[in-house]
Coordinates of C-alpha atoms in Angstrom, one line a residue:
X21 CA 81.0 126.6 146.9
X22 CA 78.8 126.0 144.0
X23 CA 78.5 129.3 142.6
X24 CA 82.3 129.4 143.1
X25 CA 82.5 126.3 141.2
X26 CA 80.5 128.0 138.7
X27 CA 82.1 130.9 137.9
X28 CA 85.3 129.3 137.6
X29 CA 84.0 127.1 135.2
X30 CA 82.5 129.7 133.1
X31 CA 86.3 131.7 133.4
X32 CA 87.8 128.7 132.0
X33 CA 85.3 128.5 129.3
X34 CA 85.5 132.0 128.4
X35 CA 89.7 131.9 128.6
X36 CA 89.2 128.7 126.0
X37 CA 86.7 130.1 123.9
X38 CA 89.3 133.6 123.8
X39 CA 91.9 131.2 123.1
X40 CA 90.1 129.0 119.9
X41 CA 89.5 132.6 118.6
X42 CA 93.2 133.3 118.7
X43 CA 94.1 131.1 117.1
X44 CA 91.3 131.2 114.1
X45 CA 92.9 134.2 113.2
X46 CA 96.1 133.2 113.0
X47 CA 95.1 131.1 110.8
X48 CA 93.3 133.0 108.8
X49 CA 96.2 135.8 108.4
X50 CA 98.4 132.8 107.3
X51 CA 95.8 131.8 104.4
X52 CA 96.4 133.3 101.2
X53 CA 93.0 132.7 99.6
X54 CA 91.6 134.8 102.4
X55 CA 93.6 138.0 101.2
X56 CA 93.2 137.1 97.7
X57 CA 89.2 137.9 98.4
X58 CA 89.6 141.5 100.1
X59 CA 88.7 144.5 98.4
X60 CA 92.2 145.6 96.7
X61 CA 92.2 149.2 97.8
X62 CA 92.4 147.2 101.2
X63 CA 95.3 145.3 100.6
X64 CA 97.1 147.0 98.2
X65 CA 97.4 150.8 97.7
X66 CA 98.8 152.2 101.3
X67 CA 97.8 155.4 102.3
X68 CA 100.5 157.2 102.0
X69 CA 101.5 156.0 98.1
X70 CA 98.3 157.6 97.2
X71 CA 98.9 160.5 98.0
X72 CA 102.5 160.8 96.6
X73 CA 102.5 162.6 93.4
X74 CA 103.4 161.1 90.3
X75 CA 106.7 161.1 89.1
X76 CA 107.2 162.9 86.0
X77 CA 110.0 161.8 83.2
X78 CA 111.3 164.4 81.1
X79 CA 112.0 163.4 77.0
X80 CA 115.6 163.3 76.8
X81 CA 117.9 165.9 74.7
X82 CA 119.1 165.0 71.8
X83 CA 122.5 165.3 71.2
X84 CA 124.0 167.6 68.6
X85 CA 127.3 165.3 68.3
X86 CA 127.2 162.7 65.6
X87 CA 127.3 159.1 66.9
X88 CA 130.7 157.5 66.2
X89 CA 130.9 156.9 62.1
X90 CA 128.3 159.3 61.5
X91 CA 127.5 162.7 59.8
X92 CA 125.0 164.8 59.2
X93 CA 122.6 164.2 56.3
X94 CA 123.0 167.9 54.0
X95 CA 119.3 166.9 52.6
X96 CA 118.1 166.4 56.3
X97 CA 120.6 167.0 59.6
X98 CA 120.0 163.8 59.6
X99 CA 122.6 160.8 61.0
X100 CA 123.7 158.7 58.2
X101 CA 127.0 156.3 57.9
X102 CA 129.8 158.5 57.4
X103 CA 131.0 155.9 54.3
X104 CA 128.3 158.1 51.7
X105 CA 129.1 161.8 53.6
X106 CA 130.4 162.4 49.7
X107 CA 128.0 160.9 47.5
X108 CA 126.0 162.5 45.4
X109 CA 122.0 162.6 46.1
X110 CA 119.8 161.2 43.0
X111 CA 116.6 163.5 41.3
X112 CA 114.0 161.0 40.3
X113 CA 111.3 162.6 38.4
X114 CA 108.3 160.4 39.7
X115 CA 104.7 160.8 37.9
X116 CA 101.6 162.3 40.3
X117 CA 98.9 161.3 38.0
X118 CA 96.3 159.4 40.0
X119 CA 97.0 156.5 37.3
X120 CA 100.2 156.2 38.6
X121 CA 99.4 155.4 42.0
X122 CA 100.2 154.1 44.1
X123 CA 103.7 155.2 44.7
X124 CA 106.5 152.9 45.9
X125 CA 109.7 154.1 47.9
X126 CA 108.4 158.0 48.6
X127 CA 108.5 157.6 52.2
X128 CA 111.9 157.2 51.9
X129 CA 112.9 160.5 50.2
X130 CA 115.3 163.3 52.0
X131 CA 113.3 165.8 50.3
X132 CA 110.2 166.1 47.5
X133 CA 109.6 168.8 45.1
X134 CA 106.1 169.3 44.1
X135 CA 105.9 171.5 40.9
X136 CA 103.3 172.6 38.2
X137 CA 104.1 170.5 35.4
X138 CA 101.9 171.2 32.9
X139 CA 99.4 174.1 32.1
X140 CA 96.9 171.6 30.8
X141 CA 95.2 169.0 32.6
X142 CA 94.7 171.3 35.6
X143 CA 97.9 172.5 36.1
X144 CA 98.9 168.5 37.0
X145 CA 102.0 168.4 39.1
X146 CA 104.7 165.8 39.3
X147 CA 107.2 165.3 42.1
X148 CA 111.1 165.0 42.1
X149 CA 112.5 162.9 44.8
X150 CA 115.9 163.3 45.9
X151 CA 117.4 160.2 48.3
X152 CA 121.2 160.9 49.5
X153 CA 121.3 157.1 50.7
X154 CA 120.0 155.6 47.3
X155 CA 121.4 152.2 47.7
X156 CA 118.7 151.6 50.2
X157 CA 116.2 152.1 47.4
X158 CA 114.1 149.0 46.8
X159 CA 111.6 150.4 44.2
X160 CA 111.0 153.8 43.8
X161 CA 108.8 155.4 40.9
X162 CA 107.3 155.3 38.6
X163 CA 109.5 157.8 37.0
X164 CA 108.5 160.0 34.3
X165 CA 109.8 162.6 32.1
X166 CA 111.7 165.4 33.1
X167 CA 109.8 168.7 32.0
X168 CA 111.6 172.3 31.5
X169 CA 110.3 173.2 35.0
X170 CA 112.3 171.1 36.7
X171 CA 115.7 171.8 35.2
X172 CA 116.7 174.7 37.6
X173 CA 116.0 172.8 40.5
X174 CA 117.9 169.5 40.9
X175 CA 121.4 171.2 39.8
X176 CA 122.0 172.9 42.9
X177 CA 121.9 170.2 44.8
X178 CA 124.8 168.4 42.6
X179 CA 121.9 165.7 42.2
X180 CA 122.0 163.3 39.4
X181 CA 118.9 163.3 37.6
X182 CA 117.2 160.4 36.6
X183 CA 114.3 160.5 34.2
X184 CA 112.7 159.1 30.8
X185 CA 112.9 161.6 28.1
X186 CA 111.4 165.1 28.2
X187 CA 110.9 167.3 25.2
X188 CA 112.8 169.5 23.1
X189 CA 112.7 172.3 25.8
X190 CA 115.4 170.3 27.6
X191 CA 118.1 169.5 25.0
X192 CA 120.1 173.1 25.4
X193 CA 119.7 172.7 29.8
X194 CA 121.2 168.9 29.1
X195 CA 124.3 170.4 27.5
X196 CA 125.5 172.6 30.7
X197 CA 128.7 170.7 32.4
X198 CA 126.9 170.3 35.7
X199 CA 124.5 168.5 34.7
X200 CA 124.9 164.6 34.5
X201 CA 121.7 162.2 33.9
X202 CA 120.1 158.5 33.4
X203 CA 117.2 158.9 31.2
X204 CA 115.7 155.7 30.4
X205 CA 117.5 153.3 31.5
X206 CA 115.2 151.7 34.4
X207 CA 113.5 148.1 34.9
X208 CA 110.0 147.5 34.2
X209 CA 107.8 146.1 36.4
X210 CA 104.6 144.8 35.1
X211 CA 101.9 146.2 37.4
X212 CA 98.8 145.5 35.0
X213 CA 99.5 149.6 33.8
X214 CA 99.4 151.1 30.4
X215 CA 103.6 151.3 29.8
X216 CA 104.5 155.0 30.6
X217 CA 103.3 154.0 34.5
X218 CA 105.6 150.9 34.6
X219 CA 109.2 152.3 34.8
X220 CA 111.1 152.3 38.1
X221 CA 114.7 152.1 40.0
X222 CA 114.5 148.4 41.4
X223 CA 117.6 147.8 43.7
X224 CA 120.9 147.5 41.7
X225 CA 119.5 150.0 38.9
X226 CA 121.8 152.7 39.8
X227 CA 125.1 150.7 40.5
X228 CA 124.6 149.4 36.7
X229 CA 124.2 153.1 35.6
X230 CA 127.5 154.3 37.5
X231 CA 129.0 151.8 36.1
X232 CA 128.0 152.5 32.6
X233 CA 128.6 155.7 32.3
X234 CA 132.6 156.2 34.5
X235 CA 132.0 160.2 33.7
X236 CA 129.6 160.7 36.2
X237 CA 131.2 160.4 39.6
X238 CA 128.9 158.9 42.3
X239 CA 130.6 162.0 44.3
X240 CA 130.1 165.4 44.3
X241 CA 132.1 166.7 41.6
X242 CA 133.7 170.5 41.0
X243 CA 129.7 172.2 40.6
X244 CA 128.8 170.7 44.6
X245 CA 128.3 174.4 46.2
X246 CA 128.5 172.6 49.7
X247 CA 126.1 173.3 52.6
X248 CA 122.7 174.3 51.8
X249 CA 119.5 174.2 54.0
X250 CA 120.9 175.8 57.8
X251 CA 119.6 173.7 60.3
X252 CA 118.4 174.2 63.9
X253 CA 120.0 172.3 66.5
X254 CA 118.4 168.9 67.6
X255 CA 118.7 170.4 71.5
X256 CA 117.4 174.1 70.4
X257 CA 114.5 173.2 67.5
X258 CA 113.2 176.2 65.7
X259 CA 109.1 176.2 67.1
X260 CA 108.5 179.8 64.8
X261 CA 107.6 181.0 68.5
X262 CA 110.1 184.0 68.4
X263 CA 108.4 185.6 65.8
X264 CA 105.2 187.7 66.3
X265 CA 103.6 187.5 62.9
X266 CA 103.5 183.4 63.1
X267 CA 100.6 182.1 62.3
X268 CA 98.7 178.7 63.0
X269 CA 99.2 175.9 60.5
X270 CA 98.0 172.8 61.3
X271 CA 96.4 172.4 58.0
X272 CA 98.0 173.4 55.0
X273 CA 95.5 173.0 51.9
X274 CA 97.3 173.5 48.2
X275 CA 96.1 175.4 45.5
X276 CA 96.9 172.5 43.0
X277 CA 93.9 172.3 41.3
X278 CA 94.6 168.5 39.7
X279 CA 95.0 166.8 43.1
X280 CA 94.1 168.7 45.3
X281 CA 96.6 168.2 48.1
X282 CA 96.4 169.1 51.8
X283 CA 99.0 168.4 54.9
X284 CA 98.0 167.9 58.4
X285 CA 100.1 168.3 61.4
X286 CA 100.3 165.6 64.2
X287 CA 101.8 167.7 67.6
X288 CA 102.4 164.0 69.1
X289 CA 105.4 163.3 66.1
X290 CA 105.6 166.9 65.1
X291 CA 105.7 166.3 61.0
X292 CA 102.8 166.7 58.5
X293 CA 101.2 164.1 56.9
X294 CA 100.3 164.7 53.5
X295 CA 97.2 163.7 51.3
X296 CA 96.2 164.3 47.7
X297 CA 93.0 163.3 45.3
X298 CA 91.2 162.3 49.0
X299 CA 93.3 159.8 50.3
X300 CA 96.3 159.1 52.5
X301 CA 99.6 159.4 50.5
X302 CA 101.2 156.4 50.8
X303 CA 104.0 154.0 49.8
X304 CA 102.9 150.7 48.8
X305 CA 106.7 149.7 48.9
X306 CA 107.3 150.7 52.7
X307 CA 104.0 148.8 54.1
X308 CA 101.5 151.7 52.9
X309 CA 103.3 154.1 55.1
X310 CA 102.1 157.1 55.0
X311 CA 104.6 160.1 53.7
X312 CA 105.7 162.7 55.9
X313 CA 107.4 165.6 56.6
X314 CA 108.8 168.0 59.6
X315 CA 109.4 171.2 56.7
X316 CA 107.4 172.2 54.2
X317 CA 108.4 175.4 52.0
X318 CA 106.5 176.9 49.4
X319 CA 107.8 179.2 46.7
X320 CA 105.9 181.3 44.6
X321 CA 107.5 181.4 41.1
X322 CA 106.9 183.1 37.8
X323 CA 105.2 180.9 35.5
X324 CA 106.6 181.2 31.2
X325 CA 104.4 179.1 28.6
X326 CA 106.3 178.2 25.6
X327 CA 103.8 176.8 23.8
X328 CA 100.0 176.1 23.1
X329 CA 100.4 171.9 24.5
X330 CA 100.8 172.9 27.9
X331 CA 105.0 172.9 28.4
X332 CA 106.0 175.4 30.5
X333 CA 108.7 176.5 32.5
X334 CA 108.5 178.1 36.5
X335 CA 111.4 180.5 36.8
X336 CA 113.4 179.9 40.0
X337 CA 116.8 182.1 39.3
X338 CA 117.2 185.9 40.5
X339 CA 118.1 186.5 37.1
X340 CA 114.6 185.9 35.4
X341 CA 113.0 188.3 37.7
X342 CA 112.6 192.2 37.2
X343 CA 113.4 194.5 40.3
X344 CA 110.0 194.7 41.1
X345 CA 108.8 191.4 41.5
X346 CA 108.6 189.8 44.6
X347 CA 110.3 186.1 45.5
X348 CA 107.2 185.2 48.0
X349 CA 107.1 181.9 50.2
X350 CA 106.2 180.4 53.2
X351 CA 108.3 178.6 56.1
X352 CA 106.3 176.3 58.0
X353 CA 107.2 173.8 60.9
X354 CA 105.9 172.6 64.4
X355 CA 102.3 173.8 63.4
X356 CA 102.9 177.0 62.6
X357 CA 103.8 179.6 59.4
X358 CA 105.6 182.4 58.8
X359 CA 106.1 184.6 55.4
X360 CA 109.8 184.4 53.7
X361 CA 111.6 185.5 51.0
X362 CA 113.8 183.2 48.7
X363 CA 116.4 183.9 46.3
X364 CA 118.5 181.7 44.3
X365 CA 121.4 183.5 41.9
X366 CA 122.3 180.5 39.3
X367 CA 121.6 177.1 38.5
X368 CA 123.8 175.4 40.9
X369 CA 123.3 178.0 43.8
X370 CA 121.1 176.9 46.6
X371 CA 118.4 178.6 46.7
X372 CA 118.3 180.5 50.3
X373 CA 115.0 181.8 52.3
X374 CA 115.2 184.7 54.4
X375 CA 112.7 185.6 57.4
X376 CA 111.1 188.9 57.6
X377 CA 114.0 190.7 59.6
X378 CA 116.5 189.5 56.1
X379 CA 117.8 186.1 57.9
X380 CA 118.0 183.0 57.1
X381 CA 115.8 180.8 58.3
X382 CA 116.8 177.2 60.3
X383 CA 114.3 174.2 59.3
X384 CA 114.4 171.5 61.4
X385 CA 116.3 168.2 61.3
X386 CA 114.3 165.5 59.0
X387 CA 112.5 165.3 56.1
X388 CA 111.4 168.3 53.9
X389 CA 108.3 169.0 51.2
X390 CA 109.2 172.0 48.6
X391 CA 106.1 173.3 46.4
X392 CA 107.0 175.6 43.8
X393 CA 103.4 176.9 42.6
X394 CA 103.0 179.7 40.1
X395 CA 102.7 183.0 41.1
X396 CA 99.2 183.5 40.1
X397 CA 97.7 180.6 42.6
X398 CA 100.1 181.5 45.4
X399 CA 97.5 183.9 47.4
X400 CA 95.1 180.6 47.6
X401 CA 97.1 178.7 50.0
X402 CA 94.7 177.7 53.0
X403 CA 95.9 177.6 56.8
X404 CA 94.0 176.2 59.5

């Protein structure tokens, strides 16, 4: 009976003992805290979501229909509102001389001409900057004289031209019926600068000159040739891939000898950054933002001096070229380069630039760089 006794006893205690246990873990599964301390791969990553692959989202299309009130941007294939589709684009002449830095309102250019502007001072350049949108313009400059080398440029885009002076070279060009002009007529801002580097368009500085001068219409006018750069799609971008003799560019150096500029392409944005006398070029009216560009084109022109102080004039019409010179250039885009030719038949003509089976080429909607370099420096262009 006693060792009955006994073993029932020690059933019972064991049945408790199972019991208190029980309920300990209950407990414990009920405590927050407690789960808070495991190990997270314990707790947190099931199985079977490791080992589901991870879900992939492709970059949406863009569409080739204009939002509603839009158009496309003739400088760019860009969007813009469809209230300006008609007006005219400015041509700010806008001085590259390292004094004149920094630049203001460059990042916001549809497209910049780089051009030889002088044959002294090795071979200095100076940019034209032409905005469709102008109104937008907070400060842009400072602008500079307009220099026989630029004349046959800025007319076939129906552009207005705005400039301060130039030399005699100019005065015959001026006198053509396509060609309207504000020369001079700009605010200074007082940036601690000898004068000549303290001219620019401040907001409000073009609405004054319209208004000035009532014979030169804000819109294009009889001389506007219409469409000009052909653009690839937004949905079907032209990558240069189609064509065999492409060739890597994801640094373009310059054979400008006074600042010595170079572009570098960024595959994450797709555009090229540019750079000149060592640094970043940037605009110190748009937060320092560096300037950019998804095109660049390069001509190769024939350079005329007219005299021993340097003027000089870079021929860009069909007409000032014998049959057996070549119009040479370069397309580049998405990293890579390929070879084109360019002709341009008057002054108000776009010029056009043809691939090597005679097409013409599609850049890429957004913002373009054109360098028009003499003929004798085009062979140094560098491609990395």
């Amino acid at each position: 009976m006693k060792k009955r006794a006994l073993i029932i006893a020690l059933s019972v205690a064991a049945a408790l003992s199972l019991a208190a246990c029980g309920k300990d873990k209950a407990e414990e599964a009920e405590q927050p805290t407690e789960v808070a301390s495991q190990p997270a791969a314990e707790v947190t990553v099931p199985a079977m979501v490791m080992q589901e692959e991870p879900v992939v989202e492709e970059a949406p299309v863009e569409s080739d229909t204009p939002p509603d009130g839009m158009v496309a941007n003739p400088l760019t294939g860009e969007w813009i509102d469809a209230s300006i589709a008609d007006q005219r684009p400015i041509a700010a002449m806008v001085d590259d001389e390292k004094t004149a830095l920094p630049h203001f309102g460059v990042s916001e250019a549809d497209i910049i001409y780089e051009m030889t502007n002088s044959t002294m001072n090795d071979g200095v350049t100076r940019f034209m900057v032409l905005v469709k949108d102008w109104e937008k313009i907070q400060q842009l400059g400072s602008i500079r004289s307009t220099r026989p080398t630029n004349l046959q440029t800025f007319p076939e885009w129906n552009a207005v031209l705005c400039h301060d002076g130039g030399p005699f070279y100019n005065d015959m060009f001026y006198s053509n019926p396509f060609v309207d002009r504000f020369s001079g007529t700009f605010s200074r801002v007082n940036n601690g600068k000898a004068r000549e580097f303290t001219e620019y368009i401040v907001k409000g500085d073009l609405e004054k000159n319209f208004s000035n001068n009532s014979k030169i219409s804000k819109t294009y006018n009889d001389y506007y040739r219409g469409d000009h750069y052909q653009f690839a799609t937004r949905s079907n971008p032209n990558t240069l891939e189609q064509y065999s003799s492409a060739q890597t560019a994801t640094k373009v150096t310059l054979p400008f000898a006074h600042n010595k500029p170079w572009l570098e392409y960024n595959a994450d944005e797709g555009v090229y950054y540019y750079f000149q006398y060592g640094s970043k070029e940037v605009d110190a009216g748009n937060d320092n933002k560096q300037v950019c560009f998804k095109n660049l084109l390069i001509q190769s022109a024939r350079l005329e001096q007219l005299d021993e102080h340097g003027y000089m004039i870079l021929h860009t019409n069909d007409s000032d070229y014998s049959s057996d010179e070549k119009r040479e250039g370069w397309f580049i885009t998405n990293g890579k380069a390929i070879k084109v030719t360019w002709s341009k038949m008057d002054d108000t003509y776009p010029t056009r630039y043809f691939d090597e089976n005679g097409e013409e080429i599609r850049i890429n909607v957004g913002k373009t760089y054109v360098a028009i370099m003499p003929s004798k420096i085009f062979g140094d262009i560098k491609f990395e």
